[in-house]
Amino acid sequence: MGKLDLETIAATLTGLGQVRVQGDACIRGKSPRVTCRRCQEVCPVKGVDLGNDRPGIKDCQRCGLCAVACPVGALEDPERTHSFFLARGRESIVATGKALFACNRGLADHRRDGWIIASCLGAVAPEVILALAVRGQVGFRYLPEECAGCPWGDKGERLFRSSFAWAQQALGAMGLPGERLIRGGYLKPAPAHGGATGRAGGPVPAVMGRREFFRSLVCKIKIPGVEITPLSQSPQAVNARSRALILQQALEEARPAGGYPATARLPLAALKVTGPCYLCNICSRLCPTGALELTEGELRFNPSRCNHCGLCLAVCPQHSLAWGEDLPLEAMAAGATCTLAIVTNHRCASCGETFQAGATAMECLRCTLSRELPGVAARRGGA
């Protein structure tokens, strides 16, 4: 075996101390109308650069908050992904009946057995919290005084409190007991009651995500003469790795035999059409998850795929899309679709020509666009 090339290893490991950026997934690159800055706003060290309309990392402390704030998964901690927290939580619930999370700043190394350690409690996504609460008790070692002394400021605490409150609301809407979600400084890991056990039969240590970590490492290594086939980037493939799917599967898992009550609502807004829709296909073509689809003269919406990134609202030429009422639980669990607009024949109120659009359109698209062009309204007013 040849001598170990430390420079090569160092070059390979460059960037592994920060979150991974998938610039092509960022919705800012889809349209200049998109002004999403969630990752930048939540970063406690002002380490996210959006100068090129794509996220770039100039400073990273691996808090993981941007991975939760980003609705499309463009930023991700390669070691502590959403699937990692979900898998470790489920392992702990099988072994002890509960999954307990703690911030890595709050516990000494010798006290970490039985805890799932996160860089920050805010790094655990609300969909993951809910999915674990469907199977057992989920607890967070939360002490406000520790958060107050955190050098990352209060952004992590606010994100955690928001995620926890959302999961509580969703749990109540699903009819599950509220005591499945707990937080406080009094929590203690429970001994394993079956399955895998820790040292001497004690609490099960939450294993680190080495498998995911090294998979992400290998993906960055280029082997001469070997061409790596990229993963499919279809909307369905992207959605399969999203928090939206984690949520939909959790709702389906907890679904009663007769379905959720018709009045049960999830604290997530539905999409609605509030103005003229010309079924131009812009929103459905750009939707990163395939939640919007234009087929056979109908614009259809599948809420179970939606990640609420807001891209469709930003790119609609008529600004006719908006968030509406909370989503019905049954529709989310069943993956049902709803119709937002149906193509209908109209006569333009301005030019008299016939055209096709949604039910609320009064003018043809040509008249609508010409009326909104700069200077047209002024010329008409002076005629």
mmCIF file of C-alpha atoms in Angstrom:
data_model
loop_
_atom_site.group_PDB
_atom_site.id
_atom_site.type_symbol
_atom_site.label_atom_id
_atom_site.label_comp_id
_atom_site.label_asym_id
_atom_site.label_seq_id
_atom_site.Cartn_x
_atom_site.Cartn_y
_atom_site.Cartn_z
ATOM 1 C CA MET A 1 0.000 0.000 0.000
ATOM 2 C CA GLY A 2 1.308 3.439 -0.920
ATOM 3 C CA LYS A 3 1.981 6.236 1.495
ATOM 4 C CA LEU A 4 -1.110 7.964 2.821
ATOM 5 C CA ASP A 5 -1.483 11.312 1.072
ATOM 6 C CA LEU A 6 -2.610 13.635 3.847
ATOM 7 C CA GLU A 7 -3.078 16.556 1.462
ATOM 8 C CA THR A 8 -5.459 14.497 -0.666
ATOM 9 C CA ILE A 9 -7.427 13.470 2.410
ATOM 10 C CA ALA A 10 -7.575 17.068 3.609
ATOM 11 C CA ALA A 11 -8.824 18.213 0.221
ATOM 12 C CA THR A 12 -11.459 15.460 0.214
ATOM 13 C CA LEU A 13 -12.681 16.459 3.651
ATOM 14 C CA THR A 14 -12.922 20.151 2.742
ATOM 15 C CA GLY A 15 -16.454 21.363 3.291
ATOM 16 C CA LEU A 16 -17.542 18.493 5.528
ATOM 17 C CA GLY A 17 -17.546 20.826 8.533
ATOM 18 C CA GLN A 18 -20.530 22.728 7.210
ATOM 19 C CA VAL A 19 -23.972 22.152 5.795
ATOM 20 C CA ARG A 20 -24.258 20.831 2.262
ATOM 21 C CA VAL A 21 -25.774 23.122 -0.370
ATOM 22 C CA GLN A 22 -27.776 21.876 -3.342
ATOM 23 C CA GLY A 23 -28.024 25.094 -5.305
ATOM 24 C CA ASP A 24 -30.197 23.623 -8.049
ATOM 25 C CA ALA A 25 -32.912 22.892 -5.500
ATOM 26 C CA CYS A 26 -33.132 26.488 -4.272
ATOM 27 C CA ILE A 27 -36.293 28.199 -5.519
ATOM 28 C CA ARG A 28 -34.461 31.530 -5.850
ATOM 29 C CA GLY A 29 -32.903 30.207 -9.033
ATOM 30 C CA LYS A 30 -36.293 29.366 -10.560
ATOM 31 C CA SER A 31 -37.490 32.921 -11.053
ATOM 32 C CA PRO A 32 -36.332 36.477 -10.308
ATOM 33 C CA ARG A 33 -39.714 37.011 -8.628
ATOM 34 C CA VAL A 34 -38.766 34.687 -5.780
ATOM 35 C CA THR A 35 -37.436 36.560 -2.760
ATOM 36 C CA CYS A 36 -37.148 33.722 -0.224
ATOM 37 C CA ARG A 37 -34.469 34.443 2.392
ATOM 38 C CA ARG A 38 -35.457 31.978 5.116
ATOM 39 C CA CYS A 39 -32.039 30.334 5.375
ATOM 40 C CA GLN A 40 -30.280 33.685 5.658
ATOM 41 C CA GLU A 41 -32.752 35.038 8.201
ATOM 42 C CA VAL A 42 -32.416 32.049 10.534
ATOM 43 C CA CYS A 43 -28.613 31.692 10.403
ATOM 44 C CA PRO A 44 -27.277 32.847 13.792
ATOM 45 C CA VAL A 45 -23.813 33.705 12.441
ATOM 46 C CA LYS A 46 -24.925 35.467 9.238
ATOM 47 C CA GLY A 47 -23.106 32.787 7.294
ATOM 48 C CA VAL A 48 -25.452 32.381 4.306
ATOM 49 C CA ASP A 49 -24.665 34.361 1.175
ATOM 50 C CA LEU A 50 -27.456 34.913 -1.369
ATOM 51 C CA GLY A 51 -25.517 37.248 -3.625
ATOM 52 C CA ASN A 52 -25.821 34.961 -6.667
ATOM 53 C CA ASP A 53 -29.482 34.114 -6.047
ATOM 54 C CA ARG A 54 -28.355 30.733 -4.746
ATOM 55 C CA PRO A 55 -27.326 29.923 -1.178
ATOM 56 C CA GLY A 56 -23.616 29.937 -0.512
ATOM 57 C CA ILE A 57 -21.942 29.231 2.821
ATOM 58 C CA LYS A 58 -19.333 31.713 3.996
ATOM 59 C CA ASP A 59 -19.439 30.725 7.676
ATOM 60 C CA CYS A 60 -21.034 27.672 9.273
ATOM 61 C CA GLN A 61 -21.253 26.437 12.866
ATOM 62 C CA ARG A 62 -23.338 23.345 11.963
ATOM 63 C CA CYS A 63 -26.383 24.416 13.986
ATOM 64 C CA GLY A 64 -28.695 22.907 11.338
ATOM 65 C CA LEU A 65 -31.290 25.671 11.546
ATOM 66 C CA CYS A 66 -31.098 26.505 7.837
ATOM 67 C CA ALA A 67 -31.963 22.889 6.959
ATOM 68 C CA VAL A 68 -35.243 23.278 8.854
ATOM 69 C CA ALA A 69 -35.968 26.785 7.590
ATOM 70 C CA CYS A 70 -35.435 25.826 3.926
ATOM 71 C CA PRO A 71 -38.729 24.418 2.581
ATOM 72 C CA VAL A 72 -37.154 22.618 -0.389
ATOM 73 C CA GLY A 73 -34.149 20.940 1.230
ATOM 74 C CA ALA A 74 -31.530 23.013 -0.576
ATOM 75 C CA LEU A 75 -29.447 23.025 2.615
ATOM 76 C CA GLU A 76 -28.733 19.913 4.648
ATOM 77 C CA ASP A 77 -26.395 18.764 7.366
ATOM 78 C CA PRO A 78 -24.821 15.662 5.757
ATOM 79 C CA GLU A 79 -24.587 13.845 9.082
ATOM 80 C CA ARG A 80 -27.788 14.881 10.828
ATOM 81 C CA THR A 81 -30.422 14.838 8.119
ATOM 82 C CA HIS A 82 -34.165 14.728 8.755
ATOM 83 C CA SER A 83 -34.124 11.006 7.968
ATOM 84 C CA PHE A 84 -31.311 10.522 10.488
ATOM 85 C CA PHE A 85 -33.285 12.084 13.339
ATOM 86 C CA LEU A 86 -36.363 10.115 12.286
ATOM 87 C CA ALA A 87 -34.478 6.800 12.187
ATOM 88 C CA ARG A 88 -32.689 7.352 15.506
ATOM 89 C CA GLY A 89 -35.921 8.441 17.145
ATOM 90 C CA ARG A 90 -37.753 5.345 15.974
ATOM 91 C CA GLU A 91 -34.914 3.121 17.188
ATOM 92 C CA SER A 92 -35.127 4.729 20.609
ATOM 93 C CA ILE A 93 -38.922 4.400 20.758
ATOM 94 C CA VAL A 94 -38.704 0.674 19.944
ATOM 95 C CA ALA A 95 -36.083 0.174 22.671
ATOM 96 C CA THR A 96 -37.349 2.463 25.435
ATOM 97 C CA GLY A 97 -40.810 3.705 24.442
ATOM 98 C CA LYS A 98 -39.619 7.279 24.027
ATOM 99 C CA ALA A 99 -37.247 9.438 22.003
ATOM 100 C CA LEU A 100 -35.393 12.114 23.949
ATOM 101 C CA PHE A 101 -33.540 14.957 22.249
ATOM 102 C CA ALA A 102 -30.917 17.219 23.773
ATOM 103 C CA CYS A 103 -28.737 20.065 22.571
ATOM 104 C CA ASN A 104 -25.064 19.132 22.321
ATOM 105 C CA ARG A 105 -24.129 22.131 24.456
ATOM 106 C CA GLY A 106 -26.267 21.174 27.417
ATOM 107 C CA LEU A 107 -24.922 17.748 28.390
ATOM 108 C CA ALA A 108 -21.495 16.550 29.416
ATOM 109 C CA ASP A 109 -20.136 13.671 27.346
ATOM 110 C CA HIS A 110 -20.556 11.148 30.162
ATOM 111 C CA ARG A 111 -24.295 11.940 30.426
ATOM 112 C CA ARG A 112 -25.241 11.522 26.772
ATOM 113 C CA ASP A 113 -26.294 7.864 26.778
ATOM 114 C CA GLY A 114 -29.961 7.553 25.930
ATOM 115 C CA TRP A 115 -30.185 10.988 24.305
ATOM 116 C CA ILE A 116 -30.408 11.869 20.640
ATOM 117 C CA ILE A 117 -27.974 14.736 20.355
ATOM 118 C CA ALA A 118 -28.744 17.644 18.037
ATOM 119 C CA SER A 119 -26.555 20.676 17.406
ATOM 120 C CA CYS A 120 -29.603 22.729 18.378
ATOM 121 C CA LEU A 121 -33.140 21.705 19.288
ATOM 122 C CA GLY A 122 -34.323 23.931 16.450
ATOM 123 C CA ALA A 123 -32.582 21.572 14.014
ATOM 124 C CA VAL A 124 -35.277 18.911 14.539
ATOM 125 C CA ALA A 125 -37.967 19.515 11.909
ATOM 126 C CA PRO A 126 -41.619 19.735 13.037
ATOM 127 C CA GLU A 127 -42.633 16.937 10.649
ATOM 128 C CA VAL A 128 -40.047 14.662 12.298
ATOM 129 C CA ILE A 129 -41.351 15.563 15.759
ATOM 130 C CA LEU A 130 -44.897 14.681 14.717
ATOM 131 C CA ALA A 131 -43.888 11.462 12.956
ATOM 132 C CA LEU A 132 -42.130 10.257 16.108
ATOM 133 C CA ALA A 133 -45.019 11.312 18.373
ATOM 134 C CA VAL A 134 -47.301 9.076 16.312
ATOM 135 C CA ARG A 135 -45.299 6.068 17.579
ATOM 136 C CA GLY A 136 -44.393 7.058 21.121
ATOM 137 C CA GLN A 137 -43.402 9.787 23.527
ATOM 138 C CA VAL A 138 -41.030 12.504 22.291
ATOM 139 C CA GLY A 139 -39.192 14.692 24.760
ATOM 140 C CA PHE A 140 -36.799 17.624 24.540
ATOM 141 C CA ARG A 141 -34.366 18.650 27.221
ATOM 142 C CA TYR A 142 -35.217 22.327 27.075
ATOM 143 C CA LEU A 143 -33.953 24.892 29.547
ATOM 144 C CA PRO A 144 -34.579 28.547 28.596
ATOM 145 C CA GLU A 145 -31.584 29.674 30.628
ATOM 146 C CA GLU A 146 -29.288 27.460 28.558
ATOM 147 C CA CYS A 147 -30.743 28.833 25.338
ATOM 148 C CA ALA A 148 -30.282 32.370 26.664
ATOM 149 C CA GLY A 149 -26.583 31.686 27.153
ATOM 150 C CA CYS A 150 -26.102 30.096 23.735
ATOM 151 C CA PRO A 151 -23.642 32.013 21.523
ATOM 152 C CA TRP A 152 -25.967 31.421 18.556
ATOM 153 C CA GLY A 153 -28.517 33.774 20.084
ATOM 154 C CA ASP A 154 -32.253 33.136 20.318
ATOM 155 C CA LYS A 155 -32.889 32.027 16.724
ATOM 156 C CA GLY A 156 -32.555 28.352 17.536
ATOM 157 C CA GLU A 157 -34.861 28.638 20.549
ATOM 158 C CA ARG A 158 -37.532 30.472 18.554
ATOM 159 C CA LEU A 159 -37.409 27.913 15.756
ATOM 160 C CA PHE A 160 -37.654 25.042 18.235
ATOM 161 C CA ARG A 161 -40.595 26.598 20.084
ATOM 162 C CA SER A 162 -42.376 27.174 16.762
ATOM 163 C CA SER A 163 -41.782 23.588 15.587
ATOM 164 C CA PHE A 164 -42.864 22.164 18.951
ATOM 165 C CA ALA A 165 -46.059 24.265 19.012
ATOM 166 C CA TRP A 166 -46.931 23.217 15.453
ATOM 167 C CA ALA A 167 -46.456 19.547 16.296
ATOM 168 C CA GLN A 168 -48.674 19.974 19.375
ATOM 169 C CA GLN A 169 -51.448 21.486 17.251
ATOM 170 C CA ALA A 170 -51.181 18.759 14.650
ATOM 171 C CA LEU A 171 -51.175 16.048 17.319
ATOM 172 C CA GLY A 172 -54.360 17.466 18.835
ATOM 173 C CA ALA A 173 -56.047 17.657 15.430
ATOM 174 C CA MET A 174 -55.194 13.985 14.883
ATOM 175 C CA GLY A 175 -56.872 13.051 18.169
ATOM 176 C CA LEU A 176 -53.674 11.765 19.790
ATOM 177 C CA PRO A 177 -52.846 12.451 23.460
ATOM 178 C CA GLY A 178 -50.926 15.660 24.073
ATOM 179 C CA GLU A 179 -48.631 14.034 26.652
ATOM 180 C CA ARG A 180 -46.762 12.371 23.817
ATOM 181 C CA LEU A 181 -44.883 15.650 23.427
ATOM 182 C CA ILE A 182 -42.986 16.922 26.446
ATOM 183 C CA ARG A 183 -40.179 19.361 27.104
ATOM 184 C CA GLY A 184 -38.232 20.518 30.145
ATOM 185 C CA GLY A 185 -35.042 20.050 32.128
ATOM 186 C CA TYR A 186 -36.402 17.200 34.259
ATOM 187 C CA LEU A 187 -36.358 14.508 31.567
ATOM 188 C CA LYS A 188 -34.318 11.345 32.049
ATOM 189 C CA PRO A 189 -33.659 8.506 29.587
ATOM 190 C CA ALA A 190 -35.578 5.328 30.315
ATOM 191 C CA PRO A 191 -33.925 1.901 30.435
ATOM 192 C CA ALA A 192 -34.524 -0.286 27.406
ATOM 193 C CA HIS A 193 -37.519 -2.609 27.713
ATOM 194 C CA GLY A 194 -36.692 -4.719 24.704
ATOM 195 C CA GLY A 195 -34.714 -4.870 21.516
ATOM 196 C CA ALA A 196 -31.240 -3.359 21.485
ATOM 197 C CA THR A 197 -29.724 -2.306 24.774
ATOM 198 C CA GLY A 198 -26.801 -0.207 25.771
ATOM 199 C CA ARG A 199 -23.785 -1.147 27.882
ATOM 200 C CA ALA A 200 -24.680 -3.533 30.683
ATOM 201 C CA GLY A 201 -28.325 -3.415 29.664
ATOM 202 C CA GLY A 202 -28.572 0.320 30.330
ATOM 203 C CA PRO A 203 -30.129 3.071 28.221
ATOM 204 C CA VAL A 204 -29.620 2.784 24.488
ATOM 205 C CA PRO A 205 -27.098 5.329 23.211
ATOM 206 C CA ALA A 206 -28.325 7.192 20.153
ATOM 207 C CA VAL A 207 -25.843 6.179 17.472
ATOM 208 C CA MET A 208 -24.400 8.805 15.188
ATOM 209 C CA GLY A 209 -25.249 8.930 11.497
ATOM 210 C CA ARG A 210 -21.935 7.509 10.261
ATOM 211 C CA ARG A 211 -23.582 5.685 7.378
ATOM 212 C CA GLU A 212 -25.176 8.847 6.034
ATOM 213 C CA PHE A 213 -22.023 10.822 6.717
ATOM 214 C CA PHE A 214 -19.744 8.524 4.733
ATOM 215 C CA ARG A 215 -22.287 8.131 1.956
ATOM 216 C CA SER A 216 -22.179 11.890 1.487
ATOM 217 C CA LEU A 217 -18.375 11.737 1.577
ATOM 218 C CA VAL A 218 -18.133 9.017 -1.079
ATOM 219 C CA CYS A 219 -20.484 10.933 -3.354
ATOM 220 C CA LYS A 220 -17.933 13.752 -3.438
ATOM 221 C CA ILE A 221 -14.998 11.517 -4.480
ATOM 222 C CA LYS A 222 -14.352 11.290 -8.213
ATOM 223 C CA ILE A 223 -12.851 7.990 -9.423
ATOM 224 C CA PRO A 224 -10.960 8.170 -12.742
ATOM 225 C CA GLY A 225 -12.667 6.203 -15.486
ATOM 226 C CA VAL A 226 -15.894 5.779 -13.558
ATOM 227 C CA GLU A 227 -18.972 7.765 -14.484
ATOM 228 C CA ILE A 228 -21.539 8.154 -11.744
ATOM 229 C CA THR A 229 -25.151 8.156 -12.916
ATOM 230 C CA PRO A 230 -26.922 11.065 -11.179
ATOM 231 C CA LEU A 231 -30.047 10.416 -9.203
ATOM 232 C CA SER A 232 -33.339 11.235 -10.868
ATOM 233 C CA GLN A 233 -34.405 14.808 -10.215
ATOM 234 C CA SER A 234 -38.048 14.365 -11.164
ATOM 235 C CA PRO A 235 -40.564 16.112 -8.898
ATOM 236 C CA GLN A 236 -41.644 12.740 -7.531
ATOM 237 C CA ALA A 237 -38.043 11.761 -6.720
ATOM 238 C CA VAL A 238 -37.381 15.064 -4.971
ATOM 239 C CA ASN A 239 -40.624 14.743 -3.014
ATOM 240 C CA ALA A 240 -39.708 11.222 -1.939
ATOM 241 C CA ARG A 241 -36.873 12.685 0.153
ATOM 242 C CA SER A 242 -38.856 15.608 1.525
ATOM 243 C CA ARG A 243 -40.396 16.453 4.854
ATOM 244 C CA ALA A 244 -43.753 16.555 3.060
ATOM 245 C CA LEU A 245 -43.558 12.800 2.593
ATOM 246 C CA ILE A 246 -42.551 12.268 6.231
ATOM 247 C CA LEU A 247 -45.663 14.203 7.233
ATOM 248 C CA GLN A 248 -47.980 12.395 4.842
ATOM 249 C CA GLN A 249 -46.758 8.971 5.994
ATOM 250 C CA ALA A 250 -47.207 9.943 9.658
ATOM 251 C CA LEU A 251 -50.794 11.056 9.003
ATOM 252 C CA GLU A 252 -51.503 7.848 7.132
ATOM 253 C CA GLU A 253 -49.969 5.741 9.912
ATOM 254 C CA ALA A 254 -52.155 7.346 12.609
ATOM 255 C CA ARG A 255 -55.291 7.441 10.467
ATOM 256 C CA PRO A 256 -58.340 5.927 12.252
ATOM 257 C CA ALA A 257 -60.134 3.002 10.652
ATOM 258 C CA GLY A 258 -62.991 5.227 9.532
ATOM 259 C CA GLY A 259 -60.738 8.099 8.488
ATOM 260 C CA TYR A 260 -60.201 11.452 10.150
ATOM 261 C CA PRO A 261 -63.285 13.540 10.986
ATOM 262 C CA ALA A 262 -64.339 15.956 8.280
ATOM 263 C CA THR A 263 -63.754 18.873 10.649
ATOM 264 C CA ALA A 264 -60.194 17.836 11.568
ATOM 265 C CA ARG A 265 -57.692 20.276 10.110
ATOM 266 C CA LEU A 266 -53.914 20.299 9.956
ATOM 267 C CA PRO A 267 -52.191 23.614 10.782
ATOM 268 C CA LEU A 268 -50.994 24.027 7.190
ATOM 269 C CA ALA A 269 -52.594 26.369 4.682
ATOM 270 C CA ALA A 270 -54.250 25.075 1.527
ATOM 271 C CA LEU A 271 -53.663 26.694 -1.844
ATOM 272 C CA LYS A 272 -56.489 28.625 -3.484
ATOM 273 C CA VAL A 273 -57.151 30.717 -6.592
ATOM 274 C CA THR A 274 -58.186 34.291 -5.769
ATOM 275 C CA GLY A 275 -58.067 35.898 -9.213
ATOM 276 C CA PRO A 276 -58.179 35.122 -12.936
ATOM 277 C CA CYS A 277 -56.334 31.923 -13.887
ATOM 278 C CA TYR A 278 -55.387 31.414 -17.533
ATOM 279 C CA LEU A 279 -54.017 27.903 -16.909
ATOM 280 C CA CYS A 280 -50.688 29.044 -18.334
ATOM 281 C CA ASN A 281 -48.844 26.122 -16.716
ATOM 282 C CA ILE A 282 -46.108 28.295 -15.201
ATOM 283 C CA CYS A 283 -46.835 27.355 -11.585
ATOM 284 C CA SER A 284 -47.189 23.644 -12.335
ATOM 285 C CA ARG A 285 -44.026 23.487 -14.457
ATOM 286 C CA LEU A 286 -41.905 25.195 -11.800
ATOM 287 C CA CYS A 287 -43.382 23.456 -8.740
ATOM 288 C CA PRO A 288 -40.405 21.559 -7.232
ATOM 289 C CA THR A 289 -42.496 18.717 -5.784
ATOM 290 C CA GLY A 290 -45.170 18.109 -8.407
ATOM 291 C CA ALA A 291 -47.900 19.339 -6.064
ATOM 292 C CA LEU A 292 -49.438 21.321 -8.930
ATOM 293 C CA GLU A 293 -50.412 19.646 -12.188
ATOM 294 C CA LEU A 294 -52.153 20.931 -15.298
ATOM 295 C CA THR A 295 -53.959 18.113 -17.065
ATOM 296 C CA GLU A 296 -57.005 17.889 -19.309
ATOM 297 C CA GLY A 297 -57.867 21.542 -18.820
ATOM 298 C CA GLU A 298 -57.690 21.428 -15.019
ATOM 299 C CA LEU A 299 -55.161 22.854 -12.592
ATOM 300 C CA ARG A 300 -54.999 20.348 -9.761
ATOM 301 C CA PHE A 301 -53.343 20.600 -6.347
ATOM 302 C CA ASN A 302 -52.035 17.711 -4.237
ATOM 303 C CA PRO A 303 -51.478 19.110 -0.720
ATOM 304 C CA SER A 304 -49.628 16.004 0.501
ATOM 305 C CA ARG A 305 -46.769 16.866 -1.877
ATOM 306 C CA CYS A 306 -46.676 20.594 -1.147
ATOM 307 C CA ASN A 307 -43.732 21.919 0.878
ATOM 308 C CA HIS A 308 -45.220 25.423 1.171
ATOM 309 C CA CYS A 309 -42.193 27.059 -0.425
ATOM 310 C CA GLY A 310 -44.401 29.756 -2.010
ATOM 311 C CA LEU A 311 -42.799 29.501 -5.456
ATOM 312 C CA CYS A 312 -46.173 29.211 -7.199
ATOM 313 C CA LEU A 313 -47.444 32.381 -5.517
ATOM 314 C CA ALA A 314 -44.353 34.290 -6.616
ATOM 315 C CA VAL A 315 -44.360 33.226 -10.284
ATOM 316 C CA CYS A 316 -48.087 33.495 -11.059
ATOM 317 C CA PRO A 317 -48.290 36.316 -13.649
ATOM 318 C CA GLN A 318 -51.691 37.407 -12.352
ATOM 319 C CA HIS A 319 -50.861 36.941 -8.651
ATOM 320 C CA SER A 320 -53.962 34.780 -8.500
ATOM 321 C CA LEU A 321 -52.674 32.149 -6.059
ATOM 322 C CA ALA A 322 -52.822 32.565 -2.288
ATOM 323 C CA TRP A 323 -52.798 30.528 0.904
ATOM 324 C CA GLY A 324 -56.237 29.653 2.199
ATOM 325 C CA GLU A 325 -57.752 27.721 5.097
ATOM 326 C CA ASP A 326 -56.048 24.919 7.001
ATOM 327 C CA LEU A 327 -55.868 21.611 5.141
ATOM 328 C CA PRO A 328 -58.307 18.771 5.944
ATOM 329 C CA LEU A 329 -56.481 15.936 7.665
ATOM 330 C CA GLU A 330 -58.258 13.254 5.668
ATOM 331 C CA ALA A 331 -57.236 14.753 2.329
ATOM 332 C CA MET A 332 -53.624 14.974 3.476
ATOM 333 C CA ALA A 333 -53.522 11.405 4.775
ATOM 334 C CA ALA A 334 -55.138 10.011 1.632
ATOM 335 C CA GLY A 335 -52.987 12.070 -0.740
ATOM 336 C CA ALA A 336 -56.136 13.403 -2.406
ATOM 337 C CA THR A 337 -56.041 16.154 -5.006
ATOM 338 C CA CYS A 338 -58.386 19.092 -5.489
ATOM 339 C CA THR A 339 -59.191 21.216 -8.529
ATOM 340 C CA LEU A 340 -58.125 24.860 -8.378
ATOM 341 C CA ALA A 341 -59.251 25.969 -11.846
ATOM 342 C CA ILE A 342 -61.080 24.480 -14.838
ATOM 343 C CA VAL A 343 -60.764 25.849 -18.360
ATOM 344 C CA THR A 344 -63.982 27.608 -19.418
ATOM 345 C CA ASN A 345 -65.032 29.534 -22.535
ATOM 346 C CA HIS A 346 -65.417 33.314 -22.029
ATOM 347 C CA ARG A 347 -65.978 36.490 -24.042
ATOM 348 C CA CYS A 348 -63.517 39.267 -23.249
ATOM 349 C CA ALA A 349 -65.145 42.281 -21.597
ATOM 350 C CA SER A 350 -62.637 44.603 -23.321
ATOM 351 C CA CYS A 351 -62.142 43.370 -26.894
ATOM 352 C CA GLY A 352 -65.084 40.988 -27.296
ATOM 353 C CA GLU A 353 -62.927 38.051 -28.428
ATOM 354 C CA THR A 354 -63.618 34.556 -27.078
ATOM 355 C CA PHE A 355 -60.945 33.004 -24.896
ATOM 356 C CA GLN A 356 -60.416 30.162 -22.463
ATOM 357 C CA ALA A 357 -59.536 30.621 -18.794
ATOM 358 C CA GLY A 358 -60.698 29.843 -15.284
ATOM 359 C CA ALA A 359 -64.200 30.735 -14.128
ATOM 360 C CA THR A 360 -63.364 34.170 -12.679
ATOM 361 C CA ALA A 361 -61.537 35.650 -15.708
ATOM 362 C CA MET A 362 -63.274 38.675 -17.294
ATOM 363 C CA GLU A 363 -60.674 39.715 -19.889
ATOM 364 C CA CYS A 364 -58.570 37.737 -22.317
ATOM 365 C CA LEU A 365 -54.906 37.362 -21.517
ATOM 366 C CA ARG A 366 -53.858 39.762 -24.300
ATOM 367 C CA CYS A 367 -56.008 42.591 -22.931
ATOM 368 C CA THR A 368 -54.917 41.855 -19.389
ATOM 369 C CA LEU A 369 -51.240 41.953 -20.269
ATOM 370 C CA SER A 370 -51.497 45.027 -22.494
ATOM 371 C CA ARG A 371 -53.349 46.912 -19.775
ATOM 372 C CA GLU A 372 -50.525 46.178 -17.346
ATOM 373 C CA LEU A 373 -47.674 47.160 -19.697
ATOM 374 C CA PRO A 374 -45.871 50.365 -18.658
ATOM 375 C CA GLY A 375 -47.232 53.418 -20.460
ATOM 376 C CA VAL A 376 -50.326 51.741 -21.914
ATOM 377 C CA ALA A 377 -52.649 52.954 -19.176
ATOM 378 C CA ALA A 378 -51.215 56.480 -19.456
ATOM 379 C CA ARG A 379 -51.755 56.599 -23.216
ATOM 380 C CA ARG A 380 -55.311 55.369 -22.842
ATOM 381 C CA GLY A 381 -56.009 57.975 -20.173
ATOM 382 C CA GLY A 382 -54.774 60.758 -22.453
ATOM 383 C CA ALA A 383 -56.668 59.563 -25.532
#
